[in-house]
Amino acid sequence: MANTTGPDYALEARGIGKQFGSFWAVKDVHLRIPRGSIHALIGPNGAGKTTCFNLLTKTLQPSTGQIILNGEDISGLRTSDVAKRGMVRSFQISAIFADMTVLENVRVALQSAHGRAFRFLSPISSIRGLDTRARELLADVGLADAETAKAADLSYGKKRALEIATTLALDPQVMLLDEPTAGMGHEDIEPITQLIRKVSAGRTIVIVEHNLSVVSTLSDRITVLQAGQVLMEGTYPEVSADERVIAAYMGGVEDAH
Amino acid sequence: MRIALILLGVAAALIAPFFVYPVLLMTILCFVVFATSFNLLLGYVGLLCFGQAMFLGLSAYVTGHILKTTDLSLEIAILAGALVSAVLGAFVGFVAVRRSGIQFAMITFAFAQFVYFLLLRSEFTGGENGMQGIPRSELFGIFDVSDTLTFYYVILGMTALAILLAYRVIHSPYGEILKAIRDNEPRVESLGFKPERFKILAMSISAGIAGFAGGMKAAVYGFATLTDVSWTVSGEVILMTLLGGLGTLTGPMVGAGIVIVMNDELAQFGEWALIAQGIILILVILFFRRGVVGEAGAFFRRRQARAKDAPAGKPREAE
Ligand SMILES: Nc1ncnc2c1ncn2[C@@H]1O[C@H](COP(=O)(O)OP(=O)(O)O)[C@@H](O)[C@H]1O
Ligand SMILES: [Mg+2]
């Protein structure tokens, strides 16, 4: 599976595109994400970043192109199968199970790998064994004391942390994070950045992020999208010095949330 | 508190036939089971099945047919009816479950109308006249249950079993995934599950429980009619569930009781019964979103929270 001749890419997009009606939200996007790296996807609002994530995880069917995960073409798979192969995303709008407790939220994800989710006659105590791991994950994201709270009652920052814990529960090799710090106050951004740094060990991460200081702290390389297309790719110093990026980005970043 | 309430409910159910007409009570119990089946879908998976009566009615005919034409014992006949409905439920689910909201409701409605038509045209159902003279075979092949009071306790026991089954499903590893699907289906899929498989199974379980209610009903009345398959019954179970309180185990039970008693009281006024139902449904939707049980629960929780907060004098953590 691993590419032995060149660098080892965890994820590749080969000319992916998505057409809504006559409008191309994403067009001919190529990505190559080296295994173990943190790759940022930036660009003004409406540039097609979330759509890219939807294509990569097969939430949307690409109009063109191929997606290669660990050397395997996953273009024809569905989202759940992509997740089973080790690529899991978080959502721009916190995707939590609002009416369930914090612990239950994580346990749902743990059940995915556990494979007993169809046991409709077993008591819930039959999966209590998962609680230990769920608590570890919650402790990792700083939610150790919130396990019995209803997810809907968490603060915004804690909801994002919960979503990351839920994503981590699948122990994904590739994690796609869609604006993990969006709408957060400064006091929340720093811990989340630390958290992403921590969980990046042994994983490949693609992150959509508007906060450029977070981008510069975390990412090895950056792809800049504009109007659905790749404007450029490079390291933070390269990208931030580029005239086109400055021009494109200054127009959109302030009203990005 | 909860255990006390359950014990009180059980005690009330045990002595009820000495104060209330047992057949009315048994009707309520059949609809308690029926509403529980519906609530499993709408309350715990978020699926609005607008054809739940097909599972009730089909099973009533199947149970009736078995009792009339074979020597099988009562519980076998009812379970067979439930099984046939569960199979139908899986099939309807297979077709409908990828759609959501109003589309899902419309597809289930269409199926129900189709089942109605088939049963109307089938020979064994007796068509417009319904299936008459269904005997009440012995329970387990040995216990005579022809006495109404005895049979009430049998039906009560069956109701308890059906509710325990629903409770087991809701509080199972599988039930946890169902709730997650209700809360956020795309997220469930993104975590590696195939939501439609869970929904198809839920349809089948729900249909099976509805079928169980239908079999009970056929045995209680000794006949099965097309009314049990009709869209008005599909609508009534929605009313029961919303009135009692969606997504709580006890809500639909209370709702079923209220609606059946109301129908019984209003029967003498003919069409007015329907109008009263409509008005109540509108009032519930406007003012009691959580239903009778849901509102009562919220009321007690608020009171508890206030009692807890007051002495400590500290405001709830604001985040
Ligand atoms: N399902 C959809 N149907 C039609 N247009 C869409 C859809 N999803 C996104 N778009 C459009 O595609 C463009 C890119 O959106 P998006 O990927 O959400 O941008 P970003 O995440 O970079 O802000 C926007 O113009 C948006 O309106
Ligand atoms: Mg976006």
mmCIF file of N, CA, C and O in Angstrom, chain B residues 10-43:
data_model
loop_
_atom_site.group_PDB
_atom_site.id
_atom_site.type_symbol
_atom_site.label_atom_id
_atom_site.label_comp_id
_atom_site.label_asym_id
_atom_site.label_seq_id
_atom_site.Cartn_x
_atom_site.Cartn_y
_atom_site.Cartn_z
ATOM 1 N N VAL B 10 -48.465 0.053 38.455
ATOM 2 C CA VAL B 10 -48.721 -1.382 38.420
ATOM 3 C C VAL B 10 -49.899 -1.730 39.336
ATOM 4 O O VAL B 10 -50.816 -2.471 38.953
ATOM 5 N N ALA B 11 -49.886 -1.140 40.541
ATOM 6 C CA ALA B 11 -50.976 -1.410 41.492
ATOM 7 C C ALA B 11 -52.313 -0.963 40.895
ATOM 8 O O ALA B 11 -53.318 -1.697 40.948
ATOM 9 N N ALA B 12 -52.312 0.217 40.277
ATOM 10 C CA ALA B 12 -53.540 0.731 39.675
ATOM 11 C C ALA B 12 -54.021 -0.208 38.577
ATOM 12 O O ALA B 12 -55.211 -0.525 38.478
ATOM 13 N N ALA B 13 -53.093 -0.694 37.756
ATOM 14 C CA ALA B 13 -53.462 -1.597 36.657
ATOM 15 C C ALA B 13 -54.039 -2.897 37.203
ATOM 16 O O ALA B 13 -54.945 -3.489 36.612
ATOM 17 N N LEU B 14 -53.521 -3.354 38.360
ATOM 18 C CA LEU B 14 -53.985 -4.619 38.914
ATOM 19 C C LEU B 14 -55.401 -4.530 39.475
ATOM 20 O O LEU B 14 -56.188 -5.472 39.348
ATOM 21 N N ILE B 15 -55.729 -3.395 40.071
ATOM 22 C CA ILE B 15 -57.073 -3.300 40.673
ATOM 23 C C ILE B 15 -58.084 -2.646 39.739
ATOM 24 O O ILE B 15 -59.291 -2.700 39.991
ATOM 25 N N ALA B 16 -57.604 -2.073 38.640
ATOM 26 C CA ALA B 16 -58.484 -1.320 37.742
ATOM 27 C C ALA B 16 -59.724 -2.085 37.288
ATOM 28 O O ALA B 16 -60.820 -1.518 37.264
ATOM 29 N N PRO B 17 -59.607 -3.375 36.899
ATOM 30 C CA PRO B 17 -60.789 -4.059 36.344
ATOM 31 C C PRO B 17 -61.935 -4.189 37.342
ATOM 32 O O PRO B 17 -63.057 -4.522 36.949
ATOM 33 N N PHE B 18 -61.686 -3.921 38.620
ATOM 34 C CA PHE B 18 -62.779 -3.974 39.586
ATOM 35 C C PHE B 18 -63.565 -2.665 39.601
ATOM 36 O O PHE B 18 -64.624 -2.574 40.199
ATOM 37 N N PHE B 19 -63.016 -1.664 38.941
ATOM 38 C CA PHE B 19 -63.698 -0.366 38.930
ATOM 39 C C PHE B 19 -64.096 0.082 37.532
ATOM 40 O O PHE B 19 -65.023 0.856 37.377
ATOM 41 N N VAL B 20 -63.346 -0.377 36.530
ATOM 42 C CA VAL B 20 -63.604 0.065 35.158
ATOM 43 C C VAL B 20 -63.901 -1.163 34.304
ATOM 44 O O VAL B 20 -63.371 -2.246 34.550
ATOM 45 N N TYR B 21 -64.742 -0.952 33.303
ATOM 46 C CA TYR B 21 -65.106 -2.001 32.372
ATOM 47 C C TYR B 21 -63.858 -2.636 31.749
ATOM 48 O O TYR B 21 -63.076 -1.948 31.082
ATOM 49 N N PRO B 22 -63.616 -3.951 31.995
ATOM 50 C CA PRO B 22 -62.343 -4.565 31.580
ATOM 51 C C PRO B 22 -62.057 -4.462 30.083
ATOM 52 O O PRO B 22 -60.904 -4.325 29.691
ATOM 53 N N VAL B 23 -63.102 -4.526 29.239
ATOM 54 C CA VAL B 23 -62.827 -4.464 27.798
ATOM 55 C C VAL B 23 -62.259 -3.096 27.416
ATOM 56 O O VAL B 23 -61.351 -2.994 26.586
ATOM 57 N N LEU B 24 -62.778 -2.053 28.069
ATOM 58 C CA LEU B 24 -62.212 -0.716 27.828
ATOM 59 C C LEU B 24 -60.744 -0.688 28.248
ATOM 60 O O LEU B 24 -59.879 -0.180 27.535
ATOM 61 N N LEU B 25 -60.461 -1.294 29.400
ATOM 62 C CA LEU B 25 -59.073 -1.333 29.875
ATOM 63 C C LEU B 25 -58.176 -2.098 28.911
ATOM 64 O O LEU B 25 -57.049 -1.681 28.619
ATOM 65 N N MET B 26 -58.695 -3.201 28.393
ATOM 66 C CA MET B 26 -57.876 -4.002 27.470
ATOM 67 C C MET B 26 -57.641 -3.241 26.170
ATOM 68 O O MET B 26 -56.565 -3.325 25.584
ATOM 69 N N THR B 27 -58.668 -2.483 25.738
ATOM 70 C CA THR B 27 -58.474 -1.650 24.545
ATOM 71 C C THR B 27 -57.351 -0.653 24.794
ATOM 72 O O THR B 27 -56.471 -0.454 23.950
ATOM 73 N N ILE B 28 -57.406 -0.037 25.979
ATOM 74 C CA ILE B 28 -56.344 0.923 26.315
ATOM 75 C C ILE B 28 -54.984 0.239 26.258
ATOM 76 O O ILE B 28 -54.027 0.755 25.669
ATOM 77 N N LEU B 29 -54.892 -0.966 26.843
ATOM 78 C CA LEU B 29 -53.593 -1.650 26.876
ATOM 79 C C LEU B 29 -53.095 -1.957 25.462
ATOM 80 O O LEU B 29 -51.911 -1.797 25.161
ATOM 81 N N CYS B 30 -54.000 -2.393 24.593
ATOM 82 C CA CYS B 30 -53.586 -2.658 23.206
ATOM 83 C C CYS B 30 -53.008 -1.395 22.591
ATOM 84 O O CYS B 30 -51.983 -1.432 21.894
ATOM 85 N N PHE B 31 -53.660 -0.271 22.837
ATOM 86 C CA PHE B 31 -53.177 0.975 22.238
ATOM 87 C C PHE B 31 -51.943 1.520 22.966
ATOM 88 O O PHE B 31 -51.150 2.249 22.372
ATOM 89 N N VAL B 32 -51.800 1.161 24.228
ATOM 90 C CA VAL B 32 -50.554 1.515 24.936
ATOM 91 C C VAL B 32 -49.374 0.856 24.215
ATOM 92 O O VAL B 32 -48.349 1.488 23.929
ATOM 93 N N VAL B 33 -49.549 -0.418 23.883
ATOM 94 C CA VAL B 33 -48.481 -1.135 23.178
ATOM 95 C C VAL B 33 -48.280 -0.535 21.778
ATOM 96 O O VAL B 33 -47.150 -0.319 21.328
ATOM 97 N N PHE B 34 -49.399 -0.246 21.128
ATOM 98 C CA PHE B 34 -49.339 0.312 19.774
ATOM 99 C C PHE B 34 -48.618 1.669 19.781
ATOM 100 O O PHE B 34 -47.723 1.923 18.967
ATOM 101 N N ALA B 35 -48.996 2.527 20.709
ATOM 102 C CA ALA B 35 -48.373 3.855 20.776
ATOM 103 C C ALA B 35 -46.892 3.741 21.146
ATOM 104 O O ALA B 35 -46.054 4.506 20.660
ATOM 105 N N THR B 36 -46.571 2.751 21.978
ATOM 106 C CA THR B 36 -45.162 2.529 22.324
ATOM 107 C C THR B 36 -44.355 2.184 21.074
ATOM 108 O O THR B 36 -43.231 2.653 20.883
ATOM 109 N N SER B 37 -44.948 1.379 20.205
ATOM 110 C CA SER B 37 -44.245 1.000 18.973
ATOM 111 C C SER B 37 -43.998 2.217 18.097
ATOM 112 O O SER B 37 -42.932 2.380 17.511
ATOM 113 N N PHE B 38 -44.995 3.086 18.036
ATOM 114 C CA PHE B 38 -44.865 4.292 17.199
ATOM 115 C C PHE B 38 -43.813 5.237 17.769
ATOM 116 O O PHE B 38 -42.989 5.809 17.042
ATOM 117 N N ASN B 39 -43.837 5.366 19.085
ATOM 118 C CA ASN B 39 -42.893 6.254 19.760
ATOM 119 C C ASN B 39 -41.443 5.804 19.582
ATOM 120 O O ASN B 39 -40.525 6.614 19.516
ATOM 121 N N LEU B 40 -41.263 4.500 19.469
ATOM 122 C CA LEU B 40 -39.913 3.971 19.242
ATOM 123 C C LEU B 40 -39.329 4.591 17.969
ATOM 124 O O LEU B 40 -38.152 4.933 17.906
ATOM 125 N N LEU B 41 -40.180 4.765 16.965
ATOM 126 C CA LEU B 41 -39.708 5.343 15.695
ATOM 127 C C LEU B 41 -39.594 6.863 15.766
ATOM 128 O O LEU B 41 -38.554 7.436 15.480
ATOM 129 N N LEU B 42 -40.697 7.509 16.146
ATOM 130 C CA LEU B 42 -40.682 8.976 16.107
ATOM 131 C C LEU B 42 -39.858 9.557 17.258
ATOM 132 O O LEU B 42 -39.077 10.479 17.063
ATOM 133 N N GLY B 43 -40.020 8.982 18.428
ATOM 134 C CA GLY B 43 -39.369 9.556 19.600
ATOM 135 C C GLY B 43 -37.884 9.227 19.699
ATOM 136 O O GLY B 43 -37.116 10.007 20.229
#
